[in-house]
Coordinates of C-alpha atoms in Angstrom, one line a residue:
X211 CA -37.1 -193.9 52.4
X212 CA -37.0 -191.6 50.0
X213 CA -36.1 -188.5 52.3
X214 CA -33.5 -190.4 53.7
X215 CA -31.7 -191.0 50.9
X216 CA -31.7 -187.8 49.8
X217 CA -30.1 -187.1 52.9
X218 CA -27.2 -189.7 52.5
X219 CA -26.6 -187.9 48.8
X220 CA -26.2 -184.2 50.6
X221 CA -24.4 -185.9 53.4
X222 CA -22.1 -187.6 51.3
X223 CA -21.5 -184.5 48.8
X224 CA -20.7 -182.0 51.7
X225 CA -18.3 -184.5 52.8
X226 CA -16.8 -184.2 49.2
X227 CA -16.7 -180.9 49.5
X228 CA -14.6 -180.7 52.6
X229 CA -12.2 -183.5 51.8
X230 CA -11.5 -181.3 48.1
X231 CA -11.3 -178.0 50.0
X232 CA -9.2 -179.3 52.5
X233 CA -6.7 -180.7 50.3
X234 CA -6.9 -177.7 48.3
X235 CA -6.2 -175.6 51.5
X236 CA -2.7 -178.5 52.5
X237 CA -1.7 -177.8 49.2
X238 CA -2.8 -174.3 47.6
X239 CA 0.6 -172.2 48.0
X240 CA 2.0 -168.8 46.3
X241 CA -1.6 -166.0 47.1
X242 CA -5.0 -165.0 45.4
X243 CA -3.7 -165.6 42.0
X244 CA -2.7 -169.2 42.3
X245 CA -5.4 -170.3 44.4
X246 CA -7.7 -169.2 41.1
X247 CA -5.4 -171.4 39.0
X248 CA -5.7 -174.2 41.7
X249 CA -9.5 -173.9 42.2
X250 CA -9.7 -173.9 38.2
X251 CA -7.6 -176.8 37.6
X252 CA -9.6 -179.4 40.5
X253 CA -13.0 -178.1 39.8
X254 CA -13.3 -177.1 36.2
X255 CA -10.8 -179.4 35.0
X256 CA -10.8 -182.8 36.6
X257 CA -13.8 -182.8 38.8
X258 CA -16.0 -180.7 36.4
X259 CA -18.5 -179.0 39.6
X260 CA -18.8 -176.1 37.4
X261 CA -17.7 -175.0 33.6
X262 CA -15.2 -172.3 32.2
X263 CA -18.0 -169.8 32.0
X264 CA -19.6 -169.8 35.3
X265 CA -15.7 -170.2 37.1
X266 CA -14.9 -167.0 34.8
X267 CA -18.4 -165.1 35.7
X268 CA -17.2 -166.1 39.7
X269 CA -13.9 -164.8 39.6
X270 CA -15.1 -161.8 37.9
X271 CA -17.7 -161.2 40.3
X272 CA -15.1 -162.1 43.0
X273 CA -13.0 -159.3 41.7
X274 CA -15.3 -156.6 41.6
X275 CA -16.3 -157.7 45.9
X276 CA -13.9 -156.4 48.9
X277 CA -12.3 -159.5 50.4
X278 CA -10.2 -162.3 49.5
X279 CA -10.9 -163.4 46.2
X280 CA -10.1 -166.8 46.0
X281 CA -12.0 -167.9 49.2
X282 CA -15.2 -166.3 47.4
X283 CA -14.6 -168.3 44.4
X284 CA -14.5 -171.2 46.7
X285 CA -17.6 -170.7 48.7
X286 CA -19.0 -169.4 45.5
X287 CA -18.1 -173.4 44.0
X288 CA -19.0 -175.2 47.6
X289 CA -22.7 -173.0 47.3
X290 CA -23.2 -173.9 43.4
X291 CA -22.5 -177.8 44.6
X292 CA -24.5 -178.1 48.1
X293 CA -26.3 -174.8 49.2
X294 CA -25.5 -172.6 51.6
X295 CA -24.1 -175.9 53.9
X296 CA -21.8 -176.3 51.1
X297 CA -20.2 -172.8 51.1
X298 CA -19.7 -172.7 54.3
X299 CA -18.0 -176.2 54.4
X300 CA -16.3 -175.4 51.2
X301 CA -14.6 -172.2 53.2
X302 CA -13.6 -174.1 56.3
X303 CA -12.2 -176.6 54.4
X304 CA -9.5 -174.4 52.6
X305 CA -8.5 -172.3 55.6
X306 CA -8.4 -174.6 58.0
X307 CA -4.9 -175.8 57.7
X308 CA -3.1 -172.0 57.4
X309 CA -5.4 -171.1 60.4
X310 CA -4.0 -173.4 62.1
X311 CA -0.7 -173.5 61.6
X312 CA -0.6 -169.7 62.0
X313 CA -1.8 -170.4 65.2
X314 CA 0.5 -172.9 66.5
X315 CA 3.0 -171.0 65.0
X316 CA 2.2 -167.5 67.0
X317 CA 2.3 -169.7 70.4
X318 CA 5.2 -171.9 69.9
X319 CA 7.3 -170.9 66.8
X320 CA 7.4 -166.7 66.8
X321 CA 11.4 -167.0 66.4
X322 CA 11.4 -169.2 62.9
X323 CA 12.2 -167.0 60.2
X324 CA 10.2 -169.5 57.6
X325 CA 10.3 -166.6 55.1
X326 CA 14.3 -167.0 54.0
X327 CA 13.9 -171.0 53.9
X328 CA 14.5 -172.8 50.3
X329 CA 11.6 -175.0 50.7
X330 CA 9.4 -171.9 50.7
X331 CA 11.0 -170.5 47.4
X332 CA 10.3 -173.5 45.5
X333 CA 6.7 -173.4 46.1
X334 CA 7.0 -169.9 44.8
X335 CA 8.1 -171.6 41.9
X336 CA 5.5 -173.7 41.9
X337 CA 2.8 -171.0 41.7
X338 CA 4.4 -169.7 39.1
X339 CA 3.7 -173.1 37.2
X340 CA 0.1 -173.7 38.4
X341 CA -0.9 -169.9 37.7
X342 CA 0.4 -170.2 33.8
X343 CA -1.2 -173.5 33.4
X344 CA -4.5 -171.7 34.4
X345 CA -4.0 -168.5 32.5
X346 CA -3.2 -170.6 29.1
X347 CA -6.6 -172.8 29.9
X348 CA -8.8 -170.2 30.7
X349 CA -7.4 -167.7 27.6
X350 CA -8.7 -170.3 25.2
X351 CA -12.5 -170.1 26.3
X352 CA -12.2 -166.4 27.5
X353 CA -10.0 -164.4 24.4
X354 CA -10.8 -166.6 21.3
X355 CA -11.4 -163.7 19.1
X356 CA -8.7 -160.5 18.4
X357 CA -11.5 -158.1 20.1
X358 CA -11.4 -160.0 23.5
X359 CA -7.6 -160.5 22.9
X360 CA -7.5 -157.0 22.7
X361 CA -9.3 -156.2 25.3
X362 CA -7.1 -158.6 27.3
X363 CA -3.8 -156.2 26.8
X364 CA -5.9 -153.3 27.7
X365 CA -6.2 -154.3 31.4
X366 CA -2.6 -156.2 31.2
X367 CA -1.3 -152.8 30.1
X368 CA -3.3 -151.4 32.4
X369 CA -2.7 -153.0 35.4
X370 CA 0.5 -153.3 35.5
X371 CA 1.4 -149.7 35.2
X372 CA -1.4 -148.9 37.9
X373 CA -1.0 -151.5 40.2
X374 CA -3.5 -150.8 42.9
X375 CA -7.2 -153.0 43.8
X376 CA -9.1 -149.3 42.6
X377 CA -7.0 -149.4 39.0
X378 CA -8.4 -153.3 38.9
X379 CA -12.3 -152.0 39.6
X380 CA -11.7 -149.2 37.0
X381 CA -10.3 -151.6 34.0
X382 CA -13.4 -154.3 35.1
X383 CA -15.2 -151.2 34.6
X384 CA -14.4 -150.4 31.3
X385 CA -14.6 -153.6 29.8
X386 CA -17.9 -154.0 30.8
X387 CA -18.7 -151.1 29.1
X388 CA -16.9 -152.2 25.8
X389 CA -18.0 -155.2 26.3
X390 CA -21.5 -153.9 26.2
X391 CA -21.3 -152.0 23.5
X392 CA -19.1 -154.3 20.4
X393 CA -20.8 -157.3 21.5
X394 CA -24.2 -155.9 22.5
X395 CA -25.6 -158.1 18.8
X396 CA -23.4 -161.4 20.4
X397 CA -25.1 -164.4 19.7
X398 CA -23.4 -167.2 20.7
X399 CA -24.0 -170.9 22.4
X400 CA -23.8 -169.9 25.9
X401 CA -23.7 -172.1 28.9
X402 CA -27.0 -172.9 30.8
X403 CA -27.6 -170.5 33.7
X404 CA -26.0 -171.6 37.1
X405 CA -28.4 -172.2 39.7
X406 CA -27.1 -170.8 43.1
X407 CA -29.6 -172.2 45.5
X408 CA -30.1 -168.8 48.0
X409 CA -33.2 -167.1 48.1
X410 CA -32.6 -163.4 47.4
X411 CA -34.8 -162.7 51.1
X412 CA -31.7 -164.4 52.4
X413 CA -29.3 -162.9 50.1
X414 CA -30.2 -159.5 51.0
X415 CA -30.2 -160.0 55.1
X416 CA -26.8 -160.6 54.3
X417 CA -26.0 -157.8 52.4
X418 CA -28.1 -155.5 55.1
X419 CA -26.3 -157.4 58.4
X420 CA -22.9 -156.1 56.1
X421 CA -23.0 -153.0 56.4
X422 CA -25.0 -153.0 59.6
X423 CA -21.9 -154.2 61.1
X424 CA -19.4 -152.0 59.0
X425 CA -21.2 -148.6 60.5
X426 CA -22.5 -150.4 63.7
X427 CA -19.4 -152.2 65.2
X428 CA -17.7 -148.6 65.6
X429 CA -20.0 -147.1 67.3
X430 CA -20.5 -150.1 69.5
X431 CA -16.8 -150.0 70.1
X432 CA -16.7 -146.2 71.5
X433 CA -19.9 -146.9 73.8
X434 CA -18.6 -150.2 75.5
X435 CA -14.6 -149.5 75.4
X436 CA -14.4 -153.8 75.2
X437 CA -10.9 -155.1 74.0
X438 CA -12.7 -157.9 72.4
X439 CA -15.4 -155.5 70.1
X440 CA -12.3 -153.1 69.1
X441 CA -10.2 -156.3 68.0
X442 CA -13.7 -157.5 66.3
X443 CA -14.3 -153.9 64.9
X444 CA -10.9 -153.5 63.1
X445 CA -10.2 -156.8 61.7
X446 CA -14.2 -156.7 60.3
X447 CA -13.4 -153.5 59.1
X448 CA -10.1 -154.3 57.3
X449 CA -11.8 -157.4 55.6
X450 CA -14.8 -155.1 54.4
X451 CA -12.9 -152.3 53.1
X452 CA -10.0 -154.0 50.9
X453 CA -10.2 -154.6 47.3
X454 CA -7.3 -157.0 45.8
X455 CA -6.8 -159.3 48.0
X456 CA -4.5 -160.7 50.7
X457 CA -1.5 -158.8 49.3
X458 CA -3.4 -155.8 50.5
X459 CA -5.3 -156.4 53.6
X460 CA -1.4 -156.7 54.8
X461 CA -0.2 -153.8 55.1
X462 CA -3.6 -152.4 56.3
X463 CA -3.8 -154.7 58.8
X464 CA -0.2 -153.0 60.0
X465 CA -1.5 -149.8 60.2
X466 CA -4.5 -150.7 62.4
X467 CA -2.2 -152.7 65.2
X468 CA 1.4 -151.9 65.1
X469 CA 0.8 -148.3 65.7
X470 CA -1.6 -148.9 68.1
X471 CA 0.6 -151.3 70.4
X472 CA -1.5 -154.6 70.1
X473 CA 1.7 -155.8 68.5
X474 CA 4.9 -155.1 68.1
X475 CA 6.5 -154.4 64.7
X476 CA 9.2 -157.3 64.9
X477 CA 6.0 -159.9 66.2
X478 CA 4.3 -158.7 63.3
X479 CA 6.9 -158.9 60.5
X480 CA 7.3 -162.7 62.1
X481 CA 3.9 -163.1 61.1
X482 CA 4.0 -162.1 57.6
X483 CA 7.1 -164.7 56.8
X484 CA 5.1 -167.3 58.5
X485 CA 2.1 -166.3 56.4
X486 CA 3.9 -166.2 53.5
X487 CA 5.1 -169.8 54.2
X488 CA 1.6 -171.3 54.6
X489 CA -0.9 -172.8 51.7
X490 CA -4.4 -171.3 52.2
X491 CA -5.8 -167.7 51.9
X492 CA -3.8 -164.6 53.0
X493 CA -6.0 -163.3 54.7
X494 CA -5.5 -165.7 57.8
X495 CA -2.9 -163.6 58.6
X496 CA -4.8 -162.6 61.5
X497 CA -5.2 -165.7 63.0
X498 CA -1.8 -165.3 63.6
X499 CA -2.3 -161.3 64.7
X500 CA -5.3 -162.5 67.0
X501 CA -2.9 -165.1 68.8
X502 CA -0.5 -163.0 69.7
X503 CA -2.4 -160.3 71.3
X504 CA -5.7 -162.7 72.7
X505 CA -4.3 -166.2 72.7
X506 CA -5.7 -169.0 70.5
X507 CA -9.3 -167.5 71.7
X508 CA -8.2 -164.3 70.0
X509 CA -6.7 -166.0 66.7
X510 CA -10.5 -167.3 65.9
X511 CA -12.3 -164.5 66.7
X512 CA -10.0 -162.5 64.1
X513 CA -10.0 -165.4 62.0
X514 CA -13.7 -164.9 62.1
X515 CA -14.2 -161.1 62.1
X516 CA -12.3 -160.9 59.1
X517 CA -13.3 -163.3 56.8
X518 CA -17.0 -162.1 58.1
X519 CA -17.6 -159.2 55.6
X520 CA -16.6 -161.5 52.3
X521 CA -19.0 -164.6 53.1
X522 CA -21.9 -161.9 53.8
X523 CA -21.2 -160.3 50.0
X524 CA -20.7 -163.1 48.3
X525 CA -23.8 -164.6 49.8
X526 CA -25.2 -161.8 49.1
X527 CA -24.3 -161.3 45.8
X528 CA -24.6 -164.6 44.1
X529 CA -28.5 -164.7 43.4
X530 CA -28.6 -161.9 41.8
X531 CA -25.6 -162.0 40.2
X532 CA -26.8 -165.1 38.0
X533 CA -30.2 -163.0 37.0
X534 CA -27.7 -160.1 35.6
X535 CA -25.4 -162.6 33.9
X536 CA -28.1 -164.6 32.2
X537 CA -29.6 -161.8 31.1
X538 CA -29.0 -161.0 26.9
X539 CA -28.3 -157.5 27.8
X540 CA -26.0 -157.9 30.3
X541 CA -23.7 -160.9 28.8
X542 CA -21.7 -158.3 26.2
X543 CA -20.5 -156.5 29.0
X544 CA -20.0 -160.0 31.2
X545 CA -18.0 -161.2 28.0
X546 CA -15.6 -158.2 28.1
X547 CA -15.3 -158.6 31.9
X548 CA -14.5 -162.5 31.6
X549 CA -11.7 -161.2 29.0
X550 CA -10.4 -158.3 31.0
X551 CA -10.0 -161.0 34.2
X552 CA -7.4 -162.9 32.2
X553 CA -5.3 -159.6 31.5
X554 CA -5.6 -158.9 35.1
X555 CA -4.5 -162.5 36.0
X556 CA -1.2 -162.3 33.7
X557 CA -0.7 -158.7 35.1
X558 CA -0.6 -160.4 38.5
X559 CA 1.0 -163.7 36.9
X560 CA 3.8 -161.4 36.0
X561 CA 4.1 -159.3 39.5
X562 CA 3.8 -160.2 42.3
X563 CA 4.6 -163.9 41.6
X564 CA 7.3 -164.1 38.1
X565 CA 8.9 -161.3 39.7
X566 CA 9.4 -162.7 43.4
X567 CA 10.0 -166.3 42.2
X568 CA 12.1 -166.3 38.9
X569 CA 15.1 -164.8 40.0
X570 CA 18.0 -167.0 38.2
X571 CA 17.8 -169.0 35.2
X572 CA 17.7 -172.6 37.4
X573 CA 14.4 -171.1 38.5
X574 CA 13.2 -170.4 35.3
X575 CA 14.1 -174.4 34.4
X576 CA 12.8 -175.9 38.1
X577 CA 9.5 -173.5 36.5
X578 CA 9.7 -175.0 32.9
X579 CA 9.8 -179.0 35.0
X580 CA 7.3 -177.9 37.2
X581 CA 5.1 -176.4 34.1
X582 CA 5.4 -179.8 31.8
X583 CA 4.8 -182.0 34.9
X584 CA 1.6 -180.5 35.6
X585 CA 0.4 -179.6 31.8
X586 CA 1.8 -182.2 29.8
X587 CA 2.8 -185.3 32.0
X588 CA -1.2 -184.4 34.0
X589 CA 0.4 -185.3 37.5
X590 CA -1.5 -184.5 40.3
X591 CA -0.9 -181.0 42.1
X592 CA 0.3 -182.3 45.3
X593 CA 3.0 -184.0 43.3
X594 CA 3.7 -180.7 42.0
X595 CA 4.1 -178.9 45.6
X596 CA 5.8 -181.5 46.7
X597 CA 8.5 -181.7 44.0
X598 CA 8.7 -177.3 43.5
X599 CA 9.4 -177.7 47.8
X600 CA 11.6 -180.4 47.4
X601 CA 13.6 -178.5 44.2
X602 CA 13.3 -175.3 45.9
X603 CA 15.6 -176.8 48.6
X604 CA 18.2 -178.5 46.1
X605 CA 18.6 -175.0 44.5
X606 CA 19.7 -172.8 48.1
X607 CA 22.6 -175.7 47.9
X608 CA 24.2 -174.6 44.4

């Protein structure tokens, strides 16, 4: 009896997870950065899976990992709440929805130009609300003092006059050395340590099978000459190799089919609107890349190959991760890191998203609704999307 009630409990939490992350994935518009602000605001704030300082000490680790960062953080939260079953769930949960959608939209919808429409503007808009919320809540538990303020502005500064994923890993850098040195004597009231429930035997099969495939797959590729293991081997590889995001894996993504001929450059630009139009990661983008050249068959197995190389490291990483972060030496340089994060978020905050969504001064006021709706009034964020899409619309009419 016993055993099967446990079972009902993991059942019924698992099913949690997915009916969260699917919402989350309906819902999450506007890239990396707001999908951090999303995740933060339904499971720190109102559903409490996981506190300020573990979510921070996830997205940092997220940061410093190729891949997309906010799926990590997700499977990270889904793997913290149910195991490995959990992650897993958590992930298809939140890019389900774009996947699909990408698909359908590759076979039936290739001549919509969703990019231009108003609808998609206000949910810009409504990132822009959703990522400042987030910022403001984290900064409180995260910069409380002038030294972790300061170190804040370093990476903002930082950041935003080098604006590449390597100038991100060198600032996270450096504040982990600061970090370790001025609050090497910290003593503070620290959260308990997170239990990620992976054994590290597990942990590091997935880092080995990583970069078995990285090197492997190539090789692989040259010997059998197979359509199917070249498509596989590029979109692995352009998963495994980017640091910063969706934003990036773009334009990498361009230069590994459009030259080659799998797709043309007008198909693919089509693409990227439609991506740009969907809630969920970026990086289902090739959902939409596999479709075209293989068919819905094709949009998985991209879908697949590229998210691939992120759940391995994150698996991968997570065990060991916790032993470093609850370690006394180790959480100076984890505090500087947490503080450096929120520079790099407002860095982000400020471009791509202030700068591609506030463009007039009714945008700046739908913002400033959207903002007090979601901080002051606490609506719900669907209410949110839907009004910044619905206001978005109104605006292309004045």
């Amino acid at each position: 009896m016993k055993k099967v009630k446990s079972t009902n409990r993991g059942l019924k939490s698992l099913l949690e997870i997915f009916l969260v992350s699917i919402r989350l994935g309906l819902t999450s518009f506007g890239g990396p950065t707001a999908h951090l602000g999303y995740f933060h605001e339904e499971y720190v704030r109102r559903r409490k899976w996981i506190d300020e300082k573990s979510y921070a000490d996830l997205v940092a680790l997220a940061q410093f990992l190729p891949g997309p960062a906010s799926s990590q953080v997700g499977i990270g939260i889904g793997v913290m709440r149910a195991g490995v079953l959990g992650g897993i769930i958590s992930f298809i949960g939140f890019t389900m929805p774009s996947v699909i959608a990408l698909i359908l939209f590759a076979l039936l919808l290739t001549g919509f130009d969703a990019g231009n429409a108003g609808w998609i503007h206000g949910l810009k808009i409504v990132a822009v609300a959703v990522v400042a919320h987030a910022i403001i809540g984290m900064a409180k538990n995260l910069t409380p003092d002038l030294t972790r303020k300061s170190i804040a502005l370093f990476a903002l500064i930082g950041t935003l006059f080098l604006q590449t994923a390597f100038a991100q890993v060198g600032v996270i850098l450096i504040a982990a050395f600061a970090g370790f040195i001025l609050f090497k004597h910290h003593e503070g009231n620290d959260e308990e340590s997170s239990q990620f429930p992976i054994a590290k035997s597990v942990s590091v099969i997935c880092l080995l099978l990583f970069f078995v495939l990285l090197f492997l797959l190539p090789v692989i590729r040259e010997v059998t000459g197979s359509y199917w293991v070249a498509m596989f081997d590029s979109f692995y590889r352009s998963g495994a190799l980017v640091f910063g995001g969706g934003h990036v894996v773009l334009p990498l993504l361009e230069q590994e089919f459009v030259p080659t001929g799998w797709i043309s450059e007008e198909s693919f630009l089509a693409g990227y609107g439609a991506t740009q139009a969907v809630p969920g990661p970026l990086f289902t983008f090739a959902a939409y890349l596999g479709t075209v050249m293989k068919g819905w068959q094709g949009g998985l197995v991209a879908t697949f190959a590229v998210f691939l190389p992120a759940f391995l490291l994150i698996l991968g990483a997570l065990p060991f991760w916790d032993s470093l972060r609850s370690n006394p030496k180790v959480k100076g340089a984890i505090m500087g890191v947490n503080a450096a994060v929120i520079g790099i978020l407002i860095s982000a905050f400020y471009f791509p998203i202030w700068t591609s969504s506030i463009i007039a001064p009714v945008d700046f006021a739908l913002a400033a609704l959207l903002f007090s709706m979601l901080t002051y009034w606490k609506l719900p964020p669907w209410i949110i999307v839907i009004t910044g899409a619905i206001g978005g619309s109104l605006l292309t009419m004045l």
